[in-house]
Amino acid sequence: MSKLLYSVTMSADGFLAGPGGDMSWLTPHLGPNPLVDDLVGEIGALLVGRRTYAGDDPNKGTDKEGAFEGAWQGPQVVLTHHVPGDPVPGVTFAGDLASAVAAAKQAAGGRYVNVLGADVARQCLEAGVLDEVLTIVAPVLLGDGVRLFEHPGGTNVRLERLRAGHVPHAVNIWYRVVS
């Protein structure tokens, strides 16, 4: 059965995007990461938020555009309230979380569903369907922007560390959601 994994690169102060969703901060902090390279082959589908799908890609317009710097290709499920009128090959649009998760798991064929987008990840966590979180921490402080998880009033979600490691430009921490 497919697991939902939220993988994200974030700043050391917990932001995954700058103010207004700006992802340009990320480009100088990308580089070879064997953990991520291996993960790409384990992903069967993406579950993506509308803003992520619409183009907050720091590599937009380059040969590295797309998920995992263009290394991943496959089915995407986009969670949105604004479904486009024309179909997009390889993309399924879903108006609610339950149908989006079901479609993504079916498309993943037993491999990981990789969640991209802070709001979709938050919704998955709140619904109890997020299985794992991979945070890749870049050595930078952004000070403002989109947090890894934003939840007014907060909540206590226990995580169990599955593995940790580092590369010269980042620290990788992979967790299992336990509550």
mmCIF file with all atom_site columns, C-alpha atoms in Angstrom:
data_model
loop_
_atom_site.group_PDB
_atom_site.id
_atom_site.type_symbol
_atom_site.label_atom_id
_atom_site.label_alt_id
_atom_site.label_comp_id
_atom_site.label_asym_id
_atom_site.label_entity_id
_atom_site.label_seq_id
_atom_site.pdbx_PDB_ins_code
_atom_site.Cartn_x
_atom_site.Cartn_y
_atom_site.Cartn_z
_atom_site.occupancy
_atom_site.B_iso_or_equiv
_atom_site.pdbx_formal_charge
_atom_site.auth_seq_id
_atom_site.auth_comp_id
_atom_site.auth_asym_id
_atom_site.auth_atom_id
_atom_site.pdbx_PDB_model_num
ATOM 1   C CA . MET A 1 1   ? 0.000   0.000  0.000   1.00 0.00 ? 1   MET A CA 1
ATOM 2   C CA . SER A 1 2   ? 1.280   3.455  -0.875  1.00 0.00 ? 2   SER A CA 1
ATOM 3   C CA . LYS A 1 3   ? 2.454   5.777  1.889   1.00 0.00 ? 3   LYS A CA 1
ATOM 4   C CA . LEU A 1 4   ? 2.140   9.554  1.840   1.00 0.00 ? 4   LEU A CA 1
ATOM 5   C CA . LEU A 1 5   ? 5.514   11.270 2.257   1.00 0.00 ? 5   LEU A CA 1
ATOM 6   C CA . TYR A 1 6   ? 5.909   15.014 2.594   1.00 0.00 ? 6   TYR A CA 1
ATOM 7   C CA . SER A 1 7   ? 9.396   15.845 1.334   1.00 0.00 ? 7   SER A CA 1
ATOM 8   C CA . VAL A 1 8   ? 10.577  19.411 1.498   1.00 0.00 ? 8   VAL A CA 1
ATOM 9   C CA . THR A 1 9   ? 13.672  21.559 1.639   1.00 0.00 ? 9   THR A CA 1
ATOM 10  C CA . MET A 1 10  ? 13.387  24.211 4.308   1.00 0.00 ? 10  MET A CA 1
ATOM 11  C CA . SER A 1 11  ? 15.499  26.907 5.890   1.00 0.00 ? 11  SER A CA 1
ATOM 12  C CA . ALA A 1 12  ? 17.080  26.339 9.299   1.00 0.00 ? 12  ALA A CA 1
ATOM 13  C CA . ASP A 1 13  ? 14.358  28.549 10.796  1.00 0.00 ? 13  ASP A CA 1
ATOM 14  C CA . GLY A 1 14  ? 11.552  26.413 9.369   1.00 0.00 ? 14  GLY A CA 1
ATOM 15  C CA . PHE A 1 15  ? 10.465  28.208 6.184   1.00 0.00 ? 15  PHE A CA 1
ATOM 16  C CA . LEU A 1 16  ? 10.041  26.352 2.905   1.00 0.00 ? 16  LEU A CA 1
ATOM 17  C CA . ALA A 1 17  ? 9.242   29.455 0.877   1.00 0.00 ? 17  ALA A CA 1
ATOM 18  C CA . GLY A 1 18  ? 9.962   33.116 1.345   1.00 0.00 ? 18  GLY A CA 1
ATOM 19  C CA . PRO A 1 19  ? 7.359   35.882 1.590   1.00 0.00 ? 19  PRO A CA 1
ATOM 20  C CA . GLY A 1 20  ? 4.593   35.502 -0.989  1.00 0.00 ? 20  GLY A CA 1
ATOM 21  C CA . GLY A 1 21  ? 5.649   31.906 -1.675  1.00 0.00 ? 21  GLY A CA 1
ATOM 22  C CA . ASP A 1 22  ? 8.958   32.957 -3.263  1.00 0.00 ? 22  ASP A CA 1
ATOM 23  C CA . MET A 1 23  ? 11.084  29.889 -3.970  1.00 0.00 ? 23  MET A CA 1
ATOM 24  C CA . SER A 1 24  ? 14.088  31.685 -5.472  1.00 0.00 ? 24  SER A CA 1
ATOM 25  C CA . TRP A 1 25  ? 15.963  31.369 -2.144  1.00 0.00 ? 25  TRP A CA 1
ATOM 26  C CA . LEU A 1 26  ? 16.271  27.633 -2.743  1.00 0.00 ? 26  LEU A CA 1
ATOM 27  C CA . THR A 1 27  ? 18.387  27.594 -5.917  1.00 0.00 ? 27  THR A CA 1
ATOM 28  C CA . PRO A 1 28  ? 21.797  28.229 -4.286  1.00 0.00 ? 28  PRO A CA 1
ATOM 29  C CA . HIS A 1 29  ? 21.087  25.486 -1.733  1.00 0.00 ? 29  HIS A CA 1
ATOM 30  C CA . LEU A 1 30  ? 20.380  22.672 -4.167  1.00 0.00 ? 30  LEU A CA 1
ATOM 31  C CA . GLY A 1 31  ? 22.993  20.118 -4.990  1.00 0.00 ? 31  GLY A CA 1
ATOM 32  C CA . PRO A 1 32  ? 23.697  16.410 -5.138  1.00 0.00 ? 32  PRO A CA 1
ATOM 33  C CA . ASN A 1 33  ? 21.858  14.479 -2.442  1.00 0.00 ? 33  ASN A CA 1
ATOM 34  C CA . PRO A 1 34  ? 21.987  10.662 -2.699  1.00 0.00 ? 34  PRO A CA 1
ATOM 35  C CA . LEU A 1 35  ? 18.995  10.261 -0.364  1.00 0.00 ? 35  LEU A CA 1
ATOM 36  C CA . VAL A 1 36  ? 16.845  12.362 -2.669  1.00 0.00 ? 36  VAL A CA 1
ATOM 37  C CA . ASP A 1 37  ? 18.240  10.676 -5.765  1.00 0.00 ? 37  ASP A CA 1
ATOM 38  C CA . ASP A 1 38  ? 17.230  7.293  -4.335  1.00 0.00 ? 38  ASP A CA 1
ATOM 39  C CA . LEU A 1 39  ? 13.814  8.620  -3.273  1.00 0.00 ? 39  LEU A CA 1
ATOM 40  C CA . VAL A 1 40  ? 12.948  9.719  -6.808  1.00 0.00 ? 40  VAL A CA 1
ATOM 41  C CA . GLY A 1 41  ? 12.866  6.077  -7.924  1.00 0.00 ? 41  GLY A CA 1
ATOM 42  C CA . GLU A 1 42  ? 10.529  5.157  -5.051  1.00 0.00 ? 42  GLU A CA 1
ATOM 43  C CA . ILE A 1 43  ? 7.854   7.725  -5.919  1.00 0.00 ? 43  ILE A CA 1
ATOM 44  C CA . GLY A 1 44  ? 4.826   6.530  -7.849  1.00 0.00 ? 44  GLY A CA 1
ATOM 45  C CA . ALA A 1 45  ? 2.776   9.741  -7.867  1.00 0.00 ? 45  ALA A CA 1
ATOM 46  C CA . LEU A 1 46  ? 2.732   13.302 -6.612  1.00 0.00 ? 46  LEU A CA 1
ATOM 47  C CA . LEU A 1 47  ? -0.022  14.911 -4.551  1.00 0.00 ? 47  LEU A CA 1
ATOM 48  C CA . VAL A 1 48  ? 0.412   18.599 -5.220  1.00 0.00 ? 48  VAL A CA 1
ATOM 49  C CA . GLY A 1 49  ? -1.197  21.818 -4.072  1.00 0.00 ? 49  GLY A CA 1
ATOM 50  C CA . ARG A 1 50  ? -2.542  24.291 -6.589  1.00 0.00 ? 50  ARG A CA 1
ATOM 51  C CA . ARG A 1 51  ? 0.142   26.921 -5.921  1.00 0.00 ? 51  ARG A CA 1
ATOM 52  C CA . THR A 1 52  ? 2.922   24.363 -6.303  1.00 0.00 ? 52  THR A CA 1
ATOM 53  C CA . TYR A 1 53  ? 1.390   23.047 -9.507  1.00 0.00 ? 53  TYR A CA 1
ATOM 54  C CA . ALA A 1 54  ? 0.890   26.582 -10.842 1.00 0.00 ? 54  ALA A CA 1
ATOM 55  C CA . GLY A 1 55  ? 4.584   27.254 -10.826 1.00 0.00 ? 55  GLY A CA 1
ATOM 56  C CA . ASP A 1 56  ? 6.454   28.163 -7.683  1.00 0.00 ? 56  ASP A CA 1
ATOM 57  C CA . ASP A 1 57  ? 9.314   26.067 -9.076  1.00 0.00 ? 57  ASP A CA 1
ATOM 58  C CA . PRO A 1 58  ? 12.710  27.692 -8.359  1.00 0.00 ? 58  PRO A CA 1
ATOM 59  C CA . ASN A 1 59  ? 13.996  26.126 -11.601 1.00 0.00 ? 59  ASN A CA 1
ATOM 60  C CA . LYS A 1 60  ? 11.153  27.380 -13.782 1.00 0.00 ? 60  LYS A CA 1
ATOM 61  C CA . GLY A 1 61  ? 12.313  27.957 -17.328 1.00 0.00 ? 61  GLY A CA 1
ATOM 62  C CA . THR A 1 62  ? 15.476  25.856 -16.957 1.00 0.00 ? 62  THR A CA 1
ATOM 63  C CA . ASP A 1 63  ? 16.352  22.280 -17.842 1.00 0.00 ? 63  ASP A CA 1
ATOM 64  C CA . LYS A 1 64  ? 15.831  21.411 -14.154 1.00 0.00 ? 64  LYS A CA 1
ATOM 65  C CA . GLU A 1 65  ? 12.205  22.548 -14.057 1.00 0.00 ? 65  GLU A CA 1
ATOM 66  C CA . GLY A 1 66  ? 9.806   20.151 -12.381 1.00 0.00 ? 66  GLY A CA 1
ATOM 67  C CA . ALA A 1 67  ? 9.703   17.910 -9.344  1.00 0.00 ? 67  ALA A CA 1
ATOM 68  C CA . PHE A 1 68  ? 13.109  16.960 -7.960  1.00 0.00 ? 68  PHE A CA 1
ATOM 69  C CA . GLU A 1 69  ? 14.894  19.285 -10.366 1.00 0.00 ? 69  GLU A CA 1
ATOM 70  C CA . GLY A 1 70  ? 13.186  17.586 -13.295 1.00 0.00 ? 70  GLY A CA 1
ATOM 71  C CA . ALA A 1 71  ? 14.398  14.101 -12.306 1.00 0.00 ? 71  ALA A CA 1
ATOM 72  C CA . TRP A 1 72  ? 10.887  12.778 -11.580 1.00 0.00 ? 72  TRP A CA 1
ATOM 73  C CA . GLN A 1 73  ? 8.225   12.177 -14.211 1.00 0.00 ? 73  GLN A CA 1
ATOM 74  C CA . GLY A 1 74  ? 4.855   10.537 -13.639 1.00 0.00 ? 74  GLY A CA 1
ATOM 75  C CA . PRO A 1 75  ? 1.263   11.041 -12.546 1.00 0.00 ? 75  PRO A CA 1
ATOM 76  C CA . GLN A 1 76  ? 0.272   14.056 -10.503 1.00 0.00 ? 76  GLN A CA 1
ATOM 77  C CA . VAL A 1 77  ? -2.876  14.706 -8.517  1.00 0.00 ? 77  VAL A CA 1
ATOM 78  C CA . VAL A 1 78  ? -3.551  18.383 -7.888  1.00 0.00 ? 78  VAL A CA 1
ATOM 79  C CA . LEU A 1 79  ? -5.768  19.368 -4.960  1.00 0.00 ? 79  LEU A CA 1
ATOM 80  C CA . THR A 1 80  ? -7.644  22.485 -6.021  1.00 0.00 ? 80  THR A CA 1
ATOM 81  C CA . HIS A 1 81  ? -10.979 24.246 -5.868  1.00 0.00 ? 81  HIS A CA 1
ATOM 82  C CA . HIS A 1 82  ? -10.340 25.610 -9.376  1.00 0.00 ? 82  HIS A CA 1
ATOM 83  C CA . VAL A 1 83  ? -10.268 22.681 -11.788 1.00 0.00 ? 83  VAL A CA 1
ATOM 84  C CA . PRO A 1 84  ? -9.209  23.816 -15.274 1.00 0.00 ? 84  PRO A CA 1
ATOM 85  C CA . GLY A 1 85  ? -11.649 23.268 -18.105 1.00 0.00 ? 85  GLY A CA 1
ATOM 86  C CA . ASP A 1 86  ? -9.175  21.468 -20.351 1.00 0.00 ? 86  ASP A CA 1
ATOM 87  C CA . PRO A 1 87  ? -7.609  18.148 -19.321 1.00 0.00 ? 87  PRO A CA 1
ATOM 88  C CA . VAL A 1 88  ? -3.851  18.030 -18.755 1.00 0.00 ? 88  VAL A CA 1
ATOM 89  C CA . PRO A 1 89  ? -2.068  14.770 -19.687 1.00 0.00 ? 89  PRO A CA 1
ATOM 90  C CA . GLY A 1 90  ? -0.763  12.931 -16.622 1.00 0.00 ? 90  GLY A CA 1
ATOM 91  C CA . VAL A 1 91  ? -2.575  15.257 -14.215 1.00 0.00 ? 91  VAL A CA 1
ATOM 92  C CA . THR A 1 92  ? -5.729  14.542 -12.228 1.00 0.00 ? 92  THR A CA 1
ATOM 93  C CA . PHE A 1 93  ? -7.494  17.432 -10.518 1.00 0.00 ? 93  PHE A CA 1
ATOM 94  C CA . ALA A 1 94  ? -9.413  16.770 -7.304  1.00 0.00 ? 94  ALA A CA 1
ATOM 95  C CA . GLY A 1 95  ? -11.626 19.146 -5.357  1.00 0.00 ? 95  GLY A CA 1
ATOM 96  C CA . ASP A 1 96  ? -11.336 17.470 -1.951  1.00 0.00 ? 96  ASP A CA 1
ATOM 97  C CA . LEU A 1 97  ? -8.591  15.845 0.050   1.00 0.00 ? 97  LEU A CA 1
ATOM 98  C CA . ALA A 1 98  ? -10.135 12.375 0.343   1.00 0.00 ? 98  ALA A CA 1
ATOM 99  C CA . SER A 1 99  ? -10.556 11.923 -3.412  1.00 0.00 ? 99  SER A CA 1
ATOM 100 C CA . ALA A 1 100 ? -7.121  13.456 -4.071  1.00 0.00 ? 100 ALA A CA 1
ATOM 101 C CA . VAL A 1 101 ? -5.424  11.034 -1.666  1.00 0.00 ? 101 VAL A CA 1
ATOM 102 C CA . ALA A 1 102 ? -7.338  8.060  -3.093  1.00 0.00 ? 102 ALA A CA 1
ATOM 103 C CA . ALA A 1 103 ? -6.442  9.010  -6.682  1.00 0.00 ? 103 ALA A CA 1
ATOM 104 C CA . ALA A 1 104 ? -2.791  9.584  -5.803  1.00 0.00 ? 104 ALA A CA 1
ATOM 105 C CA . LYS A 1 105 ? -2.495  6.254  -3.968  1.00 0.00 ? 105 LYS A CA 1
ATOM 106 C CA . GLN A 1 106 ? -4.061  4.428  -6.884  1.00 0.00 ? 106 GLN A CA 1
ATOM 107 C CA . ALA A 1 107 ? -1.732  6.170  -9.350  1.00 0.00 ? 107 ALA A CA 1
ATOM 108 C CA . ALA A 1 108 ? 1.314   5.408  -7.158  1.00 0.00 ? 108 ALA A CA 1
ATOM 109 C CA . GLY A 1 109 ? 0.852   1.660  -7.525  1.00 0.00 ? 109 GLY A CA 1
ATOM 110 C CA . GLY A 1 110 ? 2.213   0.785  -4.088  1.00 0.00 ? 110 GLY A CA 1
ATOM 111 C CA . ARG A 1 111 ? 5.116   3.245  -4.230  1.00 0.00 ? 111 ARG A CA 1
ATOM 112 C CA . TYR A 1 112 ? 5.286   6.557  -2.348  1.00 0.00 ? 112 TYR A CA 1
ATOM 113 C CA . VAL A 1 113 ? 2.850   9.372  -2.919  1.00 0.00 ? 113 VAL A CA 1
ATOM 114 C CA . ASN A 1 114 ? 5.086   12.410 -2.537  1.00 0.00 ? 114 ASN A CA 1
ATOM 115 C CA . VAL A 1 115 ? 3.239   15.415 -1.152  1.00 0.00 ? 115 VAL A CA 1
ATOM 116 C CA . LEU A 1 116 ? 4.367   18.803 -2.428  1.00 0.00 ? 116 LEU A CA 1
ATOM 117 C CA . GLY A 1 117 ? 2.953   22.016 -0.974  1.00 0.00 ? 117 GLY A CA 1
ATOM 118 C CA . ALA A 1 118 ? 2.682   23.232 2.615   1.00 0.00 ? 118 ALA A CA 1
ATOM 119 C CA . ASP A 1 119 ? -1.100  23.535 2.702   1.00 0.00 ? 119 ASP A CA 1
ATOM 120 C CA . VAL A 1 120 ? -1.709  20.079 1.220   1.00 0.00 ? 120 VAL A CA 1
ATOM 121 C CA . ALA A 1 121 ? 0.786   18.578 3.691   1.00 0.00 ? 121 ALA A CA 1
ATOM 122 C CA . ARG A 1 122 ? -0.972  20.342 6.576   1.00 0.00 ? 122 ARG A CA 1
ATOM 123 C CA . GLN A 1 123 ? -4.334  19.016 5.417   1.00 0.00 ? 123 GLN A CA 1
ATOM 124 C CA . CYS A 1 124 ? -2.925  15.484 5.138   1.00 0.00 ? 124 CYS A CA 1
ATOM 125 C CA . LEU A 1 125 ? -1.432  15.738 8.617   1.00 0.00 ? 125 LEU A CA 1
ATOM 126 C CA . GLU A 1 126 ? -4.696  17.028 10.121  1.00 0.00 ? 126 GLU A CA 1
ATOM 127 C CA . ALA A 1 127 ? -6.664  14.258 8.364   1.00 0.00 ? 127 ALA A CA 1
ATOM 128 C CA . GLY A 1 128 ? -4.307  11.607 9.740   1.00 0.00 ? 128 GLY A CA 1
ATOM 129 C CA . VAL A 1 129 ? -3.209  10.363 6.303   1.00 0.00 ? 129 VAL A CA 1
ATOM 130 C CA . LEU A 1 130 ? 0.389   11.649 6.247   1.00 0.00 ? 130 LEU A CA 1
ATOM 131 C CA . ASP A 1 131 ? 2.765   8.756  6.984   1.00 0.00 ? 131 ASP A CA 1
ATOM 132 C CA . GLU A 1 132 ? 6.247   10.259 6.758   1.00 0.00 ? 132 GLU A CA 1
ATOM 133 C CA . VAL A 1 133 ? 8.071   13.595 6.572   1.00 0.00 ? 133 VAL A CA 1
ATOM 134 C CA . LEU A 1 134 ? 11.471  14.155 4.973   1.00 0.00 ? 134 LEU A CA 1
ATOM 135 C CA . THR A 1 135 ? 12.943  17.538 5.845   1.00 0.00 ? 135 THR A CA 1
ATOM 136 C CA . ILE A 1 136 ? 16.041  18.658 4.031   1.00 0.00 ? 136 ILE A CA 1
ATOM 137 C CA . VAL A 1 137 ? 17.386  21.578 6.042   1.00 0.00 ? 137 VAL A CA 1
ATOM 138 C CA . ALA A 1 138 ? 19.393  24.172 4.126   1.00 0.00 ? 138 ALA A CA 1
ATOM 139 C CA . PRO A 1 139 ? 21.943  26.340 5.954   1.00 0.00 ? 139 PRO A CA 1
ATOM 140 C CA . VAL A 1 140 ? 20.087  29.631 5.654   1.00 0.00 ? 140 VAL A CA 1
ATOM 141 C CA . LEU A 1 141 ? 17.722  31.710 7.793   1.00 0.00 ? 141 LEU A CA 1
ATOM 142 C CA . LEU A 1 142 ? 14.850  33.242 5.821   1.00 0.00 ? 142 LEU A CA 1
ATOM 143 C CA . GLY A 1 143 ? 13.136  35.015 8.711   1.00 0.00 ? 143 GLY A CA 1
ATOM 144 C CA . ASP A 1 144 ? 9.715   35.078 7.045   1.00 0.00 ? 144 ASP A CA 1
ATOM 145 C CA . GLY A 1 145 ? 7.582   33.248 4.546   1.00 0.00 ? 145 GLY A CA 1
ATOM 146 C CA . VAL A 1 146 ? 5.705   29.959 4.362   1.00 0.00 ? 146 VAL A CA 1
ATOM 147 C CA . ARG A 1 147 ? 6.354   27.703 7.353   1.00 0.00 ? 147 ARG A CA 1
ATOM 148 C CA . LEU A 1 148 ? 6.925   23.964 7.108   1.00 0.00 ? 148 LEU A CA 1
ATOM 149 C CA . PHE A 1 149 ? 3.648   23.463 8.995   1.00 0.00 ? 149 PHE A CA 1
ATOM 150 C CA . GLU A 1 150 ? 1.393   26.355 9.876   1.00 0.00 ? 150 GLU A CA 1
ATOM 151 C CA . HIS A 1 151 ? -1.347  25.546 12.313  1.00 0.00 ? 151 HIS A CA 1
ATOM 152 C CA . PRO A 1 152 ? -2.870  28.377 14.331  1.00 0.00 ? 152 PRO A CA 1
ATOM 153 C CA . GLY A 1 153 ? -3.188  27.263 17.926  1.00 0.00 ? 153 GLY A CA 1
ATOM 154 C CA . GLY A 1 154 ? -0.697  24.480 17.268  1.00 0.00 ? 154 GLY A CA 1
ATOM 155 C CA . THR A 1 155 ? -0.957  20.789 17.821  1.00 0.00 ? 155 THR A CA 1
ATOM 156 C CA . ASN A 1 156 ? 1.427   18.175 19.108  1.00 0.00 ? 156 ASN A CA 1
ATOM 157 C CA . VAL A 1 157 ? 2.297   15.637 16.430  1.00 0.00 ? 157 VAL A CA 1
ATOM 158 C CA . ARG A 1 158 ? 4.821   13.024 17.470  1.00 0.00 ? 158 ARG A CA 1
ATOM 159 C CA . LEU A 1 159 ? 7.480   12.012 14.981  1.00 0.00 ? 159 LEU A CA 1
ATOM 160 C CA . GLU A 1 160 ? 9.863   9.080  15.092  1.00 0.00 ? 160 GLU A CA 1
ATOM 161 C CA . ARG A 1 161 ? 13.199  9.613  13.364  1.00 0.00 ? 161 ARG A CA 1
ATOM 162 C CA . LEU A 1 162 ? 13.750  6.903  10.758  1.00 0.00 ? 162 LEU A CA 1
ATOM 163 C CA . ARG A 1 163 ? 17.096  8.169  9.490   1.00 0.00 ? 163 ARG A CA 1
ATOM 164 C CA . ALA A 1 164 ? 19.297  11.222 9.427   1.00 0.00 ? 164 ALA A CA 1
ATOM 165 C CA . GLY A 1 165 ? 22.331  12.240 7.443   1.00 0.00 ? 165 GLY A CA 1
ATOM 166 C CA . HIS A 1 166 ? 23.940  15.137 5.695   1.00 0.00 ? 166 HIS A CA 1
ATOM 167 C CA . VAL A 1 167 ? 25.530  16.357 2.522   1.00 0.00 ? 167 VAL A CA 1
ATOM 168 C CA . PRO A 1 168 ? 27.722  19.474 2.298   1.00 0.00 ? 168 PRO A CA 1
ATOM 169 C CA . HIS A 1 169 ? 24.756  21.756 1.575   1.00 0.00 ? 169 HIS A CA 1
ATOM 170 C CA . ALA A 1 170 ? 21.996  20.232 3.746   1.00 0.00 ? 170 ALA A CA 1
ATOM 171 C CA . VAL A 1 171 ? 20.922  17.979 6.594   1.00 0.00 ? 171 VAL A CA 1
ATOM 172 C CA . ASN A 1 172 ? 18.386  15.226 5.818   1.00 0.00 ? 172 ASN A CA 1
ATOM 173 C CA . ILE A 1 173 ? 15.977  14.116 8.544   1.00 0.00 ? 173 ILE A CA 1
ATOM 174 C CA . TRP A 1 174 ? 13.362  11.449 7.708   1.00 0.00 ? 174 TRP A CA 1
ATOM 175 C CA . TYR A 1 175 ? 10.521  10.896 10.178  1.00 0.00 ? 175 TYR A CA 1
ATOM 176 C CA . ARG A 1 176 ? 7.514   8.621  10.586  1.00 0.00 ? 176 ARG A CA 1
ATOM 177 C CA . VAL A 1 177 ? 4.345   10.295 11.855  1.00 0.00 ? 177 VAL A CA 1
ATOM 178 C CA . VAL A 1 178 ? 3.294   8.427  15.010  1.00 0.00 ? 178 VAL A CA 1
ATOM 179 C CA . SER A 1 179 ? 0.377   10.555 16.207  1.00 0.00 ? 179 SER A CA 1
#
